[in-house]
Coordinates of C-alpha atoms and ligand atoms in Angstrom, one line a residue:
X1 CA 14.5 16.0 15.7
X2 CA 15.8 13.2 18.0
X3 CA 17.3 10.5 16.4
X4 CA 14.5 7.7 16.2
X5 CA 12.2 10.4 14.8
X6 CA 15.0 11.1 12.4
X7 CA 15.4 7.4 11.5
X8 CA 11.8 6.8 10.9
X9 CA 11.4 9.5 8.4
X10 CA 14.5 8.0 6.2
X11 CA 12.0 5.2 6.0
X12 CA 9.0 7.3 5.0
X13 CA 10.8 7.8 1.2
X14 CA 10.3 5.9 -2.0
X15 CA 13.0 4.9 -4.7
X16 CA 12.3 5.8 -7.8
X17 CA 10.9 2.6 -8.9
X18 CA 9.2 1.7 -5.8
X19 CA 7.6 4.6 -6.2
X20 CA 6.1 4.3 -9.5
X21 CA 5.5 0.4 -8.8
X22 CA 3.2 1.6 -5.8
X23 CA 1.5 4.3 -7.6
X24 CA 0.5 2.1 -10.3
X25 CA -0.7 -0.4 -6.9
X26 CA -2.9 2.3 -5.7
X27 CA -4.5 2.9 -9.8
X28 CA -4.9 -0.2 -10.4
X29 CA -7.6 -1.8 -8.2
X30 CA -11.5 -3.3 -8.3
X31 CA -11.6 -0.3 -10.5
X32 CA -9.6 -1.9 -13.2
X33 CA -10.8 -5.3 -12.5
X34 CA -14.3 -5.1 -11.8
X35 CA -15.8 -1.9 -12.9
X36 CA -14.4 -1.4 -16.1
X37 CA -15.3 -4.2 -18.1
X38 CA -18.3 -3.6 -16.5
X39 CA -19.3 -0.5 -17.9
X40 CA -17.5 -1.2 -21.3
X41 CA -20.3 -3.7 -21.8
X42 CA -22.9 -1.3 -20.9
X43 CA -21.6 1.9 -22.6
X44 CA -20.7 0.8 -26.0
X45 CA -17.6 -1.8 -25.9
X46 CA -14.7 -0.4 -27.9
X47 CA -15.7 2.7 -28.8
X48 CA -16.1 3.2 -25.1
X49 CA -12.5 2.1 -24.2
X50 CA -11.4 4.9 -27.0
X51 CA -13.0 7.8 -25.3
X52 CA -11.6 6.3 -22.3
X53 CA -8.2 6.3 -23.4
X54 CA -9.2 10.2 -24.5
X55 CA -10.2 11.3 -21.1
X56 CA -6.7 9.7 -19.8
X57 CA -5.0 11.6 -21.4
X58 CA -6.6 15.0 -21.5
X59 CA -7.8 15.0 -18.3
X60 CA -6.3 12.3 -16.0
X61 CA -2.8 12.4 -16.7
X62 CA -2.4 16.2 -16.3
X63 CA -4.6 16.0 -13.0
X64 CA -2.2 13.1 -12.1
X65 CA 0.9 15.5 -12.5
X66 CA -0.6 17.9 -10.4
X67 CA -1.6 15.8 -7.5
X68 CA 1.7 14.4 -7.2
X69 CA 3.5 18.3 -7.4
X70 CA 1.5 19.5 -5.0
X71 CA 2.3 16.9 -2.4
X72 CA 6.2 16.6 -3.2
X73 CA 6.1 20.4 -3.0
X74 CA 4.0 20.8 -0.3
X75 CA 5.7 17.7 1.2
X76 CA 2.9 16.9 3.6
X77 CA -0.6 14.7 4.2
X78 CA -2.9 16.0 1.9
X79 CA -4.2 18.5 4.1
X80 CA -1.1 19.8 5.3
X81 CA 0.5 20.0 1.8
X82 CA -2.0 22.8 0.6
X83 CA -1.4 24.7 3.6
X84 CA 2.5 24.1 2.7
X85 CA 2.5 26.1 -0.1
X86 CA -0.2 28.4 0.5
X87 CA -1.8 30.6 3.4
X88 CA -5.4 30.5 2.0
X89 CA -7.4 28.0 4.2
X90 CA -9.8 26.9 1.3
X91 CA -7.7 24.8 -0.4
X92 CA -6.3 22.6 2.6
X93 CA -10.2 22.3 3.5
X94 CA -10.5 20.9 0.1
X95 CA -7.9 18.7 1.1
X96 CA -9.3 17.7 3.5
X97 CA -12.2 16.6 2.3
X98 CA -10.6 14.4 -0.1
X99 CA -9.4 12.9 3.1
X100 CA -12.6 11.8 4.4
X101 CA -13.2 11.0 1.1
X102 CA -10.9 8.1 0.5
X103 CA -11.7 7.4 3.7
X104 CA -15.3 6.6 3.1
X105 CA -13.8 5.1 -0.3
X106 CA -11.7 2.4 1.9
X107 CA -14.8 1.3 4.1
X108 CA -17.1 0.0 1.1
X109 CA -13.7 -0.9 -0.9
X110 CA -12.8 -3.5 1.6
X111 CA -15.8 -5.1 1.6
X112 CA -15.8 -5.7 -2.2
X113 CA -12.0 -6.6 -1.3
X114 CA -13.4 -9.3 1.2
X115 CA -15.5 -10.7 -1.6
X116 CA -12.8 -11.4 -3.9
X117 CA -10.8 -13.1 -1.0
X118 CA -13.3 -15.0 0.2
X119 CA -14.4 -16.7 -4.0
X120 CA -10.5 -16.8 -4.4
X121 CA -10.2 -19.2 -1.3
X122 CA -13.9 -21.2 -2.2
X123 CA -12.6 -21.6 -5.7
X124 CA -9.6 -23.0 -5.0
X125 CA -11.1 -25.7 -2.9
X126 CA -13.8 -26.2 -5.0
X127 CA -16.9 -25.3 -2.5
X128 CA -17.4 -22.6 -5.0
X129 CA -18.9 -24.7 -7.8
X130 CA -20.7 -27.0 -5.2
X131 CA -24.4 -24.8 -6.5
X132 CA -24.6 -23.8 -9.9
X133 CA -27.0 -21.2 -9.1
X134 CA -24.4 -18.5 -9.1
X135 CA -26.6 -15.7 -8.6
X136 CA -28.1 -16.9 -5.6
X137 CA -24.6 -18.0 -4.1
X138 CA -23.9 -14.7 -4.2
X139 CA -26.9 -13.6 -2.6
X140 CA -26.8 -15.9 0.0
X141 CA -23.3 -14.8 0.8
X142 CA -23.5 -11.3 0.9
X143 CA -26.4 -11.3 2.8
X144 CA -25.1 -12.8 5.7
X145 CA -23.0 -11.7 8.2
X146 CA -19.7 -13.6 6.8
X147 CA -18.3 -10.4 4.6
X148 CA -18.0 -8.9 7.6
X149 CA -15.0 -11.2 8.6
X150 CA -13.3 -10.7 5.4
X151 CA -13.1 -7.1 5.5
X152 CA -11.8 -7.3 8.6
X153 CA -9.2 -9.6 7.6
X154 CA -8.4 -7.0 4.2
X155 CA -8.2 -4.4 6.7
X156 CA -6.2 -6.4 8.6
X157 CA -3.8 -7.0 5.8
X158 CA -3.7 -3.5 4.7
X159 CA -2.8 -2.6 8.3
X160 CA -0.1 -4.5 8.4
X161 CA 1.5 -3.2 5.2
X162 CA 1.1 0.4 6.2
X163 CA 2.3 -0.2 9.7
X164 CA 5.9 -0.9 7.9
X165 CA 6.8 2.2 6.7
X166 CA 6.5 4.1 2.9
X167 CA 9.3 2.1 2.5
X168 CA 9.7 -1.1 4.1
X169 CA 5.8 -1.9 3.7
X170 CA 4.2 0.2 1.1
X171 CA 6.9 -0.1 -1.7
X172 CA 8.0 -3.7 -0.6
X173 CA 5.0 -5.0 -1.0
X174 CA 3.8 -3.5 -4.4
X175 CA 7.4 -4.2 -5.6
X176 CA 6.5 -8.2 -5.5
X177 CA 2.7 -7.9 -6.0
X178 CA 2.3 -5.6 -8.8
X179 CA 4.9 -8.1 -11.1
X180 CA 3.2 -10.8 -9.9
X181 CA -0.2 -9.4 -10.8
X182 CA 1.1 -9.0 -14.1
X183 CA 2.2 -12.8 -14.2
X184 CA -1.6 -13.9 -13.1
X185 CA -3.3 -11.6 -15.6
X186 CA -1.1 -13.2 -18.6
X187 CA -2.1 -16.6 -17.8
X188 CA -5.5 -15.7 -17.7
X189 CA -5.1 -13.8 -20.5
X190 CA -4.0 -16.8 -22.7
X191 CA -6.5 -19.1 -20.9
X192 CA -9.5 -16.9 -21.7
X193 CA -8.0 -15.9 -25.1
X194 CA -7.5 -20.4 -25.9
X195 CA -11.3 -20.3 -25.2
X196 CA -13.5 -21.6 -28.2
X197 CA -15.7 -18.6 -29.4
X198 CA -13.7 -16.1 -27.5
X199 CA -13.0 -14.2 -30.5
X200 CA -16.4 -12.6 -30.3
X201 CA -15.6 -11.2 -27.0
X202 CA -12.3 -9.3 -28.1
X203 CA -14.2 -7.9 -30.8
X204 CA -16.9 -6.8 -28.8
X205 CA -13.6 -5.2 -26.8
X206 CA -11.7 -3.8 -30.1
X207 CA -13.7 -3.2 -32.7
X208 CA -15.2 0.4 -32.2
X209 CA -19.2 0.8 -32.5
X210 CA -19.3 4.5 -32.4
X211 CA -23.0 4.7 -32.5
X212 CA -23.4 3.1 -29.6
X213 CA -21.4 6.7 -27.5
X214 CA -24.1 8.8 -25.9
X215 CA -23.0 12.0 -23.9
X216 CA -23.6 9.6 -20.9
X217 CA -20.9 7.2 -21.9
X218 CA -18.7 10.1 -22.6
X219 CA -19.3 11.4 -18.7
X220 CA -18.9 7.9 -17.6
X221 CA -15.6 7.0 -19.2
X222 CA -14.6 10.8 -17.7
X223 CA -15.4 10.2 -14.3
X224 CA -13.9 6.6 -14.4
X225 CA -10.3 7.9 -15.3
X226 CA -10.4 10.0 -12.5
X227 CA -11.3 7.0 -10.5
X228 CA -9.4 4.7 -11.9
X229 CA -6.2 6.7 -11.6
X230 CA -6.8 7.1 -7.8
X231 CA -7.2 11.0 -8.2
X232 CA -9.5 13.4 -6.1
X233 CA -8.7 11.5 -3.0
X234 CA -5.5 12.3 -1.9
X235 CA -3.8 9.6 -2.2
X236 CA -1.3 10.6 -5.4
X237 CA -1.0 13.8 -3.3
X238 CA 0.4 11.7 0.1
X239 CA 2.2 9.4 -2.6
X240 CA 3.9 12.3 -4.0
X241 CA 5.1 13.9 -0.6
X242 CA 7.5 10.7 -0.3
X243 CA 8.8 11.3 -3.6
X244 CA 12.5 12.4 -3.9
X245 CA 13.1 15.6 -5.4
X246 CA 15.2 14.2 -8.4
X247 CA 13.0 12.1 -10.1
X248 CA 10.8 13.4 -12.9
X249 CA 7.3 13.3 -12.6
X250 CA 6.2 13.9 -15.6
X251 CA 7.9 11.0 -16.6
X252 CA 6.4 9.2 -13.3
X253 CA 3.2 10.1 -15.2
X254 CA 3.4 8.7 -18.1
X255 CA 4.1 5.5 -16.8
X256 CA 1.7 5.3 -14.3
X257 CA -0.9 5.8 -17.0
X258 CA 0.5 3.5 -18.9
X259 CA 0.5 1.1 -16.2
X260 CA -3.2 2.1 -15.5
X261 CA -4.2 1.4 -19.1
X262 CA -2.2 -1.8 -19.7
X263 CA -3.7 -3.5 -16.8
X264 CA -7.4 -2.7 -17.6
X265 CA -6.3 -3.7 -21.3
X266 CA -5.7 -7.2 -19.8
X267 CA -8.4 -7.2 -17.5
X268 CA -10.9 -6.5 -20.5
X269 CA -9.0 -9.7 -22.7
X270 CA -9.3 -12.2 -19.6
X271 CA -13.4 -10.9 -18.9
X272 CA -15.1 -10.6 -22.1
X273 CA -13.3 -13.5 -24.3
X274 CA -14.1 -15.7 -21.1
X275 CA -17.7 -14.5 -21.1
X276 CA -18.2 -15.0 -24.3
X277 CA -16.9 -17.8 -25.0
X278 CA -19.8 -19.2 -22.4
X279 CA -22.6 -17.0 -23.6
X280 CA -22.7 -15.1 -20.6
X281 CA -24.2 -11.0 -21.0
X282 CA -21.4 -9.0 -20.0
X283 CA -23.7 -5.8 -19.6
X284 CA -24.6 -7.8 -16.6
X285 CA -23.4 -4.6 -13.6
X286 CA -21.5 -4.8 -10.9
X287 CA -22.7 -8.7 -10.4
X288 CA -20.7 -9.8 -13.3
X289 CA -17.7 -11.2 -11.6
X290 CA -19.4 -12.9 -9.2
X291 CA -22.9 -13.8 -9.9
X292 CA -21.6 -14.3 -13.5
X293 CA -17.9 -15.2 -14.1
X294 CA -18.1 -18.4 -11.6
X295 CA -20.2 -20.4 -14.0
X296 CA -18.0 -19.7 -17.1
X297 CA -14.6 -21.5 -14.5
X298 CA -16.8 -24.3 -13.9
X299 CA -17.2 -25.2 -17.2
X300 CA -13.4 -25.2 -18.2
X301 CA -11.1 -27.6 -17.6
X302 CA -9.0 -26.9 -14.3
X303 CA -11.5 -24.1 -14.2
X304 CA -11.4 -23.9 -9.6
X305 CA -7.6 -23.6 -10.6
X306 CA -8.2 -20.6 -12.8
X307 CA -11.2 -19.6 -10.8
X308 CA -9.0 -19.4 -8.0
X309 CA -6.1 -17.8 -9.7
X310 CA -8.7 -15.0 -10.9
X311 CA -10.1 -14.2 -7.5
X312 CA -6.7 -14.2 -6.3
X313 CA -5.3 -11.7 -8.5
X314 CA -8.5 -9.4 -8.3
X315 CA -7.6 -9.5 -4.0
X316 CA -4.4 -8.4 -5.0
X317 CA -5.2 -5.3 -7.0
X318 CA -7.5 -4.6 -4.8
X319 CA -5.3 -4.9 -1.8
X320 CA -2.5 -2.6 -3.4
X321 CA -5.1 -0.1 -3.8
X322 CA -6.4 -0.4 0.1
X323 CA -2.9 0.3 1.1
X324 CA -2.9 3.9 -0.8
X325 CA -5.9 4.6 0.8
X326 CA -5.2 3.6 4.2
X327 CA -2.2 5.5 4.0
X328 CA -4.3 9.0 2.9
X329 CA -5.7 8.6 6.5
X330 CA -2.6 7.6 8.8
X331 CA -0.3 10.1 7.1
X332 CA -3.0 12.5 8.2
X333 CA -3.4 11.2 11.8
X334 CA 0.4 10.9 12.3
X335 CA 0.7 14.6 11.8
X336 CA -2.5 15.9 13.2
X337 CA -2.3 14.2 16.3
X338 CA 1.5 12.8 16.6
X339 CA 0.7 9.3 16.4
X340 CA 2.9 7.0 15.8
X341 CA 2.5 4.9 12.3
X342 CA 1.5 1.7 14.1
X343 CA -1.1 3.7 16.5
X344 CA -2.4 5.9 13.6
X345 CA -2.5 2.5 11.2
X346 CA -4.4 0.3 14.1
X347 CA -7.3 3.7 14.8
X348 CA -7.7 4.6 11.4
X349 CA -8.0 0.8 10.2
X350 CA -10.4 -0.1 12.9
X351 CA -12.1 3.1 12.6
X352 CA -12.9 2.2 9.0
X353 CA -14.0 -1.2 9.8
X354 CA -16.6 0.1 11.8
X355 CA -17.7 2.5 9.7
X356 CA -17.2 -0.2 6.7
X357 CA -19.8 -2.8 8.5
X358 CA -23.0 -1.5 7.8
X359 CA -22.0 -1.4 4.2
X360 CA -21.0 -5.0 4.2
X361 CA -24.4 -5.6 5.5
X362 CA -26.5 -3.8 3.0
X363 CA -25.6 -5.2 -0.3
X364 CA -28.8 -7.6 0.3
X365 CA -27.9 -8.5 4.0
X366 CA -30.2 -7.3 7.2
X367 CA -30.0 -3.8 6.3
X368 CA -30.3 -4.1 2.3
X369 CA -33.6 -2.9 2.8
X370 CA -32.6 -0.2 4.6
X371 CA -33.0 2.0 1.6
X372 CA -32.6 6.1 1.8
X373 CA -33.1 8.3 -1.1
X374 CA -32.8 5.5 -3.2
X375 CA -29.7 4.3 -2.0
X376 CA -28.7 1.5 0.6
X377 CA -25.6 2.6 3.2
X378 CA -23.1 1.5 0.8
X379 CA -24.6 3.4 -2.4
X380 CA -24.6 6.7 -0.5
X381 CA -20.7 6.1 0.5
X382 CA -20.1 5.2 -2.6
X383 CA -22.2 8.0 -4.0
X384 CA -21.5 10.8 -1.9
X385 CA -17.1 9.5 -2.3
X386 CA -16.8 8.8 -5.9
X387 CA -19.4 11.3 -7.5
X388 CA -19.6 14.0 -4.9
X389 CA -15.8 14.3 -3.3
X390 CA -14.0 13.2 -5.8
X391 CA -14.6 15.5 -8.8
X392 CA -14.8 18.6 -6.1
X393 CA -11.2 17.2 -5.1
X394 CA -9.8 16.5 -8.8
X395 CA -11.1 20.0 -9.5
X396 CA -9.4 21.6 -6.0
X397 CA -5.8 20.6 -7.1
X398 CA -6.4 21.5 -10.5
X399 CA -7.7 25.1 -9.4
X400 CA -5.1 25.3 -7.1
X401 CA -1.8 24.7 -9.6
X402 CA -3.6 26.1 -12.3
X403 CA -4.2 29.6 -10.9
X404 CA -2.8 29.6 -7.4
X405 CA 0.4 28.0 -6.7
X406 CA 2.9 30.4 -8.7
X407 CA 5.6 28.4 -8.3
X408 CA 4.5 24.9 -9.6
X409 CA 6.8 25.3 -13.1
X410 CA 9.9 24.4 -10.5
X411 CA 8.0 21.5 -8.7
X412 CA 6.7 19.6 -12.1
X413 CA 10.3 20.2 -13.9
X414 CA 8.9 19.9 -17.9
X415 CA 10.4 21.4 -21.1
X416 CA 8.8 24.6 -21.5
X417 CA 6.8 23.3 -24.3
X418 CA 5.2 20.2 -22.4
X419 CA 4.9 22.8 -19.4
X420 CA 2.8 25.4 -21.7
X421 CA 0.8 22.3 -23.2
X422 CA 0.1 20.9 -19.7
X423 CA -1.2 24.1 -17.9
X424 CA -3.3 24.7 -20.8
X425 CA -4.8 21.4 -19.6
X426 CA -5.3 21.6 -16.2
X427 CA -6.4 25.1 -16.2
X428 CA -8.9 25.8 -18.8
X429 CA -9.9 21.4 -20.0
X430 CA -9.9 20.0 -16.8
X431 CA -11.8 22.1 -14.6
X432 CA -14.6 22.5 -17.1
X433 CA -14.8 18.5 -17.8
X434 CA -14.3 17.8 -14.1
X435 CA -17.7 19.9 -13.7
X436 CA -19.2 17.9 -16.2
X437 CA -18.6 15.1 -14.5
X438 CA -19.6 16.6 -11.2
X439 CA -23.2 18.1 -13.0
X440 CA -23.4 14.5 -14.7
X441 CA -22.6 12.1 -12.0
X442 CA -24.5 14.0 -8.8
X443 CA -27.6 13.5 -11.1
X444 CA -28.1 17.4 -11.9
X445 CA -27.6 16.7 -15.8
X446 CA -30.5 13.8 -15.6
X447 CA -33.0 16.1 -13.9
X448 CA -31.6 19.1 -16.8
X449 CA -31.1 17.3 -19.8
X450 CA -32.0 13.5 -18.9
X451 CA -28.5 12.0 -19.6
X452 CA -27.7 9.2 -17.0
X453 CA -29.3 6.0 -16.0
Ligands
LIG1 N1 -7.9 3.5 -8.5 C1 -8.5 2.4 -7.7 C2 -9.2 1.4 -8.6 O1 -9.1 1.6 -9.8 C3 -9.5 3.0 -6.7 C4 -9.0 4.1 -5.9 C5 -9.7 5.3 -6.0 C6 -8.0 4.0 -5.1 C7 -9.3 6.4 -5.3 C8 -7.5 5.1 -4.4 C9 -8.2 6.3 -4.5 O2 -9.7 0.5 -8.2

């Protein structure tokens, strides 16, 4: 190895911390933020936040351990880390796939990214709360041909972490943002909870309504921890190859879920006190935040300031979460075709742009009506990423420690209890709920059974 190779690869390591700090970056995104409280509203409020706590645990967490083993063993992208640790083709082809996966993931991602950048900057000054109409704002905006700009510019941003290293750009910058995402969610936190009549929102948050679970919510709140942990894609896996051997990852684990979990926690306490306390529906979908949310800032005092700080700190998660996925894609590219990390950052970041464009223009823009199968350009890359890919992903790593990599007991380093308890899980649990949520959320349980929308 000459020496500049050998210098750039003492940068491609994570400390301990930092490596944590960025994992929980990468599982706490729009997911957290945006979806979440989303789908609490629709699928039954607290009792859905149990099961979802549930499905973290049985399923997530173990599928977390394993993702990260595989790529500290296999020490590679999350292709090459497969192949690593065993001759068998299929399972880097899997891996693969989870590549092009978060891939696809990143292109629609950043345009929901570019939303939240663009409200954080037009709250702040105010040209936010210029037309009441919040629903039409929205339209107005995203059918233009402005999100295009501020994709580019998330894409931009996320380039230019990823350019500087594992270590001098991936863990620096989630070592100050994550904390300071903390800070902002707090002070929302106490702002929404000061509201008058937000009482009725934590409730609706807390108080379990377990007549409201159907075995639809129970398949939503499955596939969600899978998504909301970052798992299926590959990007734990490329995390984990930069992980030193030392650390423990089943301790990595645990707090990385409970980072997960603690930041959705707050997310929910800022949303649905704040919505409440304005009368706004919080089953309202994926418009909530902005079709919805704006009107409840303009009616509080230093509500653009708040506004502002919300919008910020939603750009934020989301931005620590573009990095991981970026990073799926260059640490492939860097391998596969030698690239450098600025070259492989600069193609695969312009690359995604492109392919990211038409989906910034078809949530109501020119090609909105540009509808295939039911589904615009960005549904099907959301579809065919976060229903098909990822559960045939989540269920390739835990097929592959489960049954085929002998060896894993050295790489995951657990008491021989935890160790018995965990492969129980990931080889007989989690296979058989990831194909639930496979069956459930490619439609194939609607058309059998009629669960789903
Ligand atoms: N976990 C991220 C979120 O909750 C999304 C994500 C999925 C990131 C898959 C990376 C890989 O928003």
């Amino acid at each position: 190895m000459t020496k500049q190779a050998s210098e750039s690869r003492a940068g491609e390591r994570f400390s301990s911390t930092g490596f944590i700090i960025a994992a929980i970056g990468s599982a706490v995104g729009l997911g957290n933020m945006w979806k979440f409280p989303y789908i609490t509203g629709k699928y039954g409020g607290a009792a859905f936040f149990l099961v979802f706590i549930i499905c973290l645990l049985l399923v997530g967490l173990p599928v977390l351990l394993a993702e990260m083993a595989i790529g500290r063993g296999g020490r590679g992208d999350a292709a090459t880390s497969f192949r690593n640790l065993s001759r068998n083709k299929v399972w880097s082809g899997f891996g693969f796939l989870s590549i092009v996966g978060s891939f696809m993931i990143l292109s629609f991602y950043a345009v929901v990214a570019g939303w939240t950048l663009k409200y954080g900057l037009q709250s702040f000054t105010g040209s936010l709360y210029a037309n009441p109409d919040y629903a039409a704002v929205f339209g107005a905006y995203a059918g233009s041909l402005q999100p295009i700009a501020w994709q580019a510019l998330v894409l931009l941003l996320t380039g230019w972490v990823v350019a500087r290293g594992v270590s001098g750009g991936i863990e620096s910058f989630n070592k100050v943002l994550i904390p300071g995402l903390l800070i902002l969610l707090i002070i929302l936190m106490i702002r929404g909870l000061t509201l008058p009549g937000a009482g009725a929102g934590v409730s609706f948050f807390l108080e379990p309504d377990f007549s409201k679970l159907t075995p639809t919510s129970i398949l939503v709140a499955l596939g969600h921890a899978f998504f909301s942990l970052s798992l299926g894609m590959g990007t734990m896996l490329t995390y984990g190859a930069y992980v030193d051997r030392r650390q423990s990852l089943g301790s990595a684990t645990l707090a990385i879920g409970a980072g997960d979990l603690l930041y959705a926690l707050l997310a929910g306490l800022i949303i649905f006190p704040t919505s409440f306390a304005f009368g706004l529906e919080p089953a309202q979908g994926p418009g909530l935040i902005f079709a919805v949310l704006p009107a409840a800032f303009a009616s509080m005092p230093l509500g653009a300031f708040f506004g502002g700080l919300f919008f910020l700190l939603l750009a934020i998660a989301a931005i620590t979460s573009t990095v991981s996925l970026l990073e799926v894609s260059v640490a492939y590219s860097m391998r596969r075709w030698s690239f450098s990390r600025p070259k492989a950052t600069a193609l695969t970041a312009t690359a995604c742009f492109l392919v990211g464009i038409p989906a910034a223009l078809s949530v109501g823009g020119p090609l909105g009506d540009l509808v295939i199968g039911g589904r615009t350009y960005f549904d099907w890359l959301d579809f065919i990423a976060s229903n098909i890919i990822l559960p045939l992903g989540g269920l390739a790593v835990t097929l592959f420690v489960g049954y085929a990599w002998k060896r894993v007991g050295d790489e995951v380093g657990l008491s021989a209890l935890w160790f018995r308890i965990w492969l129980i899980l990931v080889r007989y649990v989690a296979p058989v709920l990831v194909v639930f949520v496979f069956l459930f959320s490619t439609g194939i349980f609607r058309v059998l059974f009629g669960w789903g929308e």
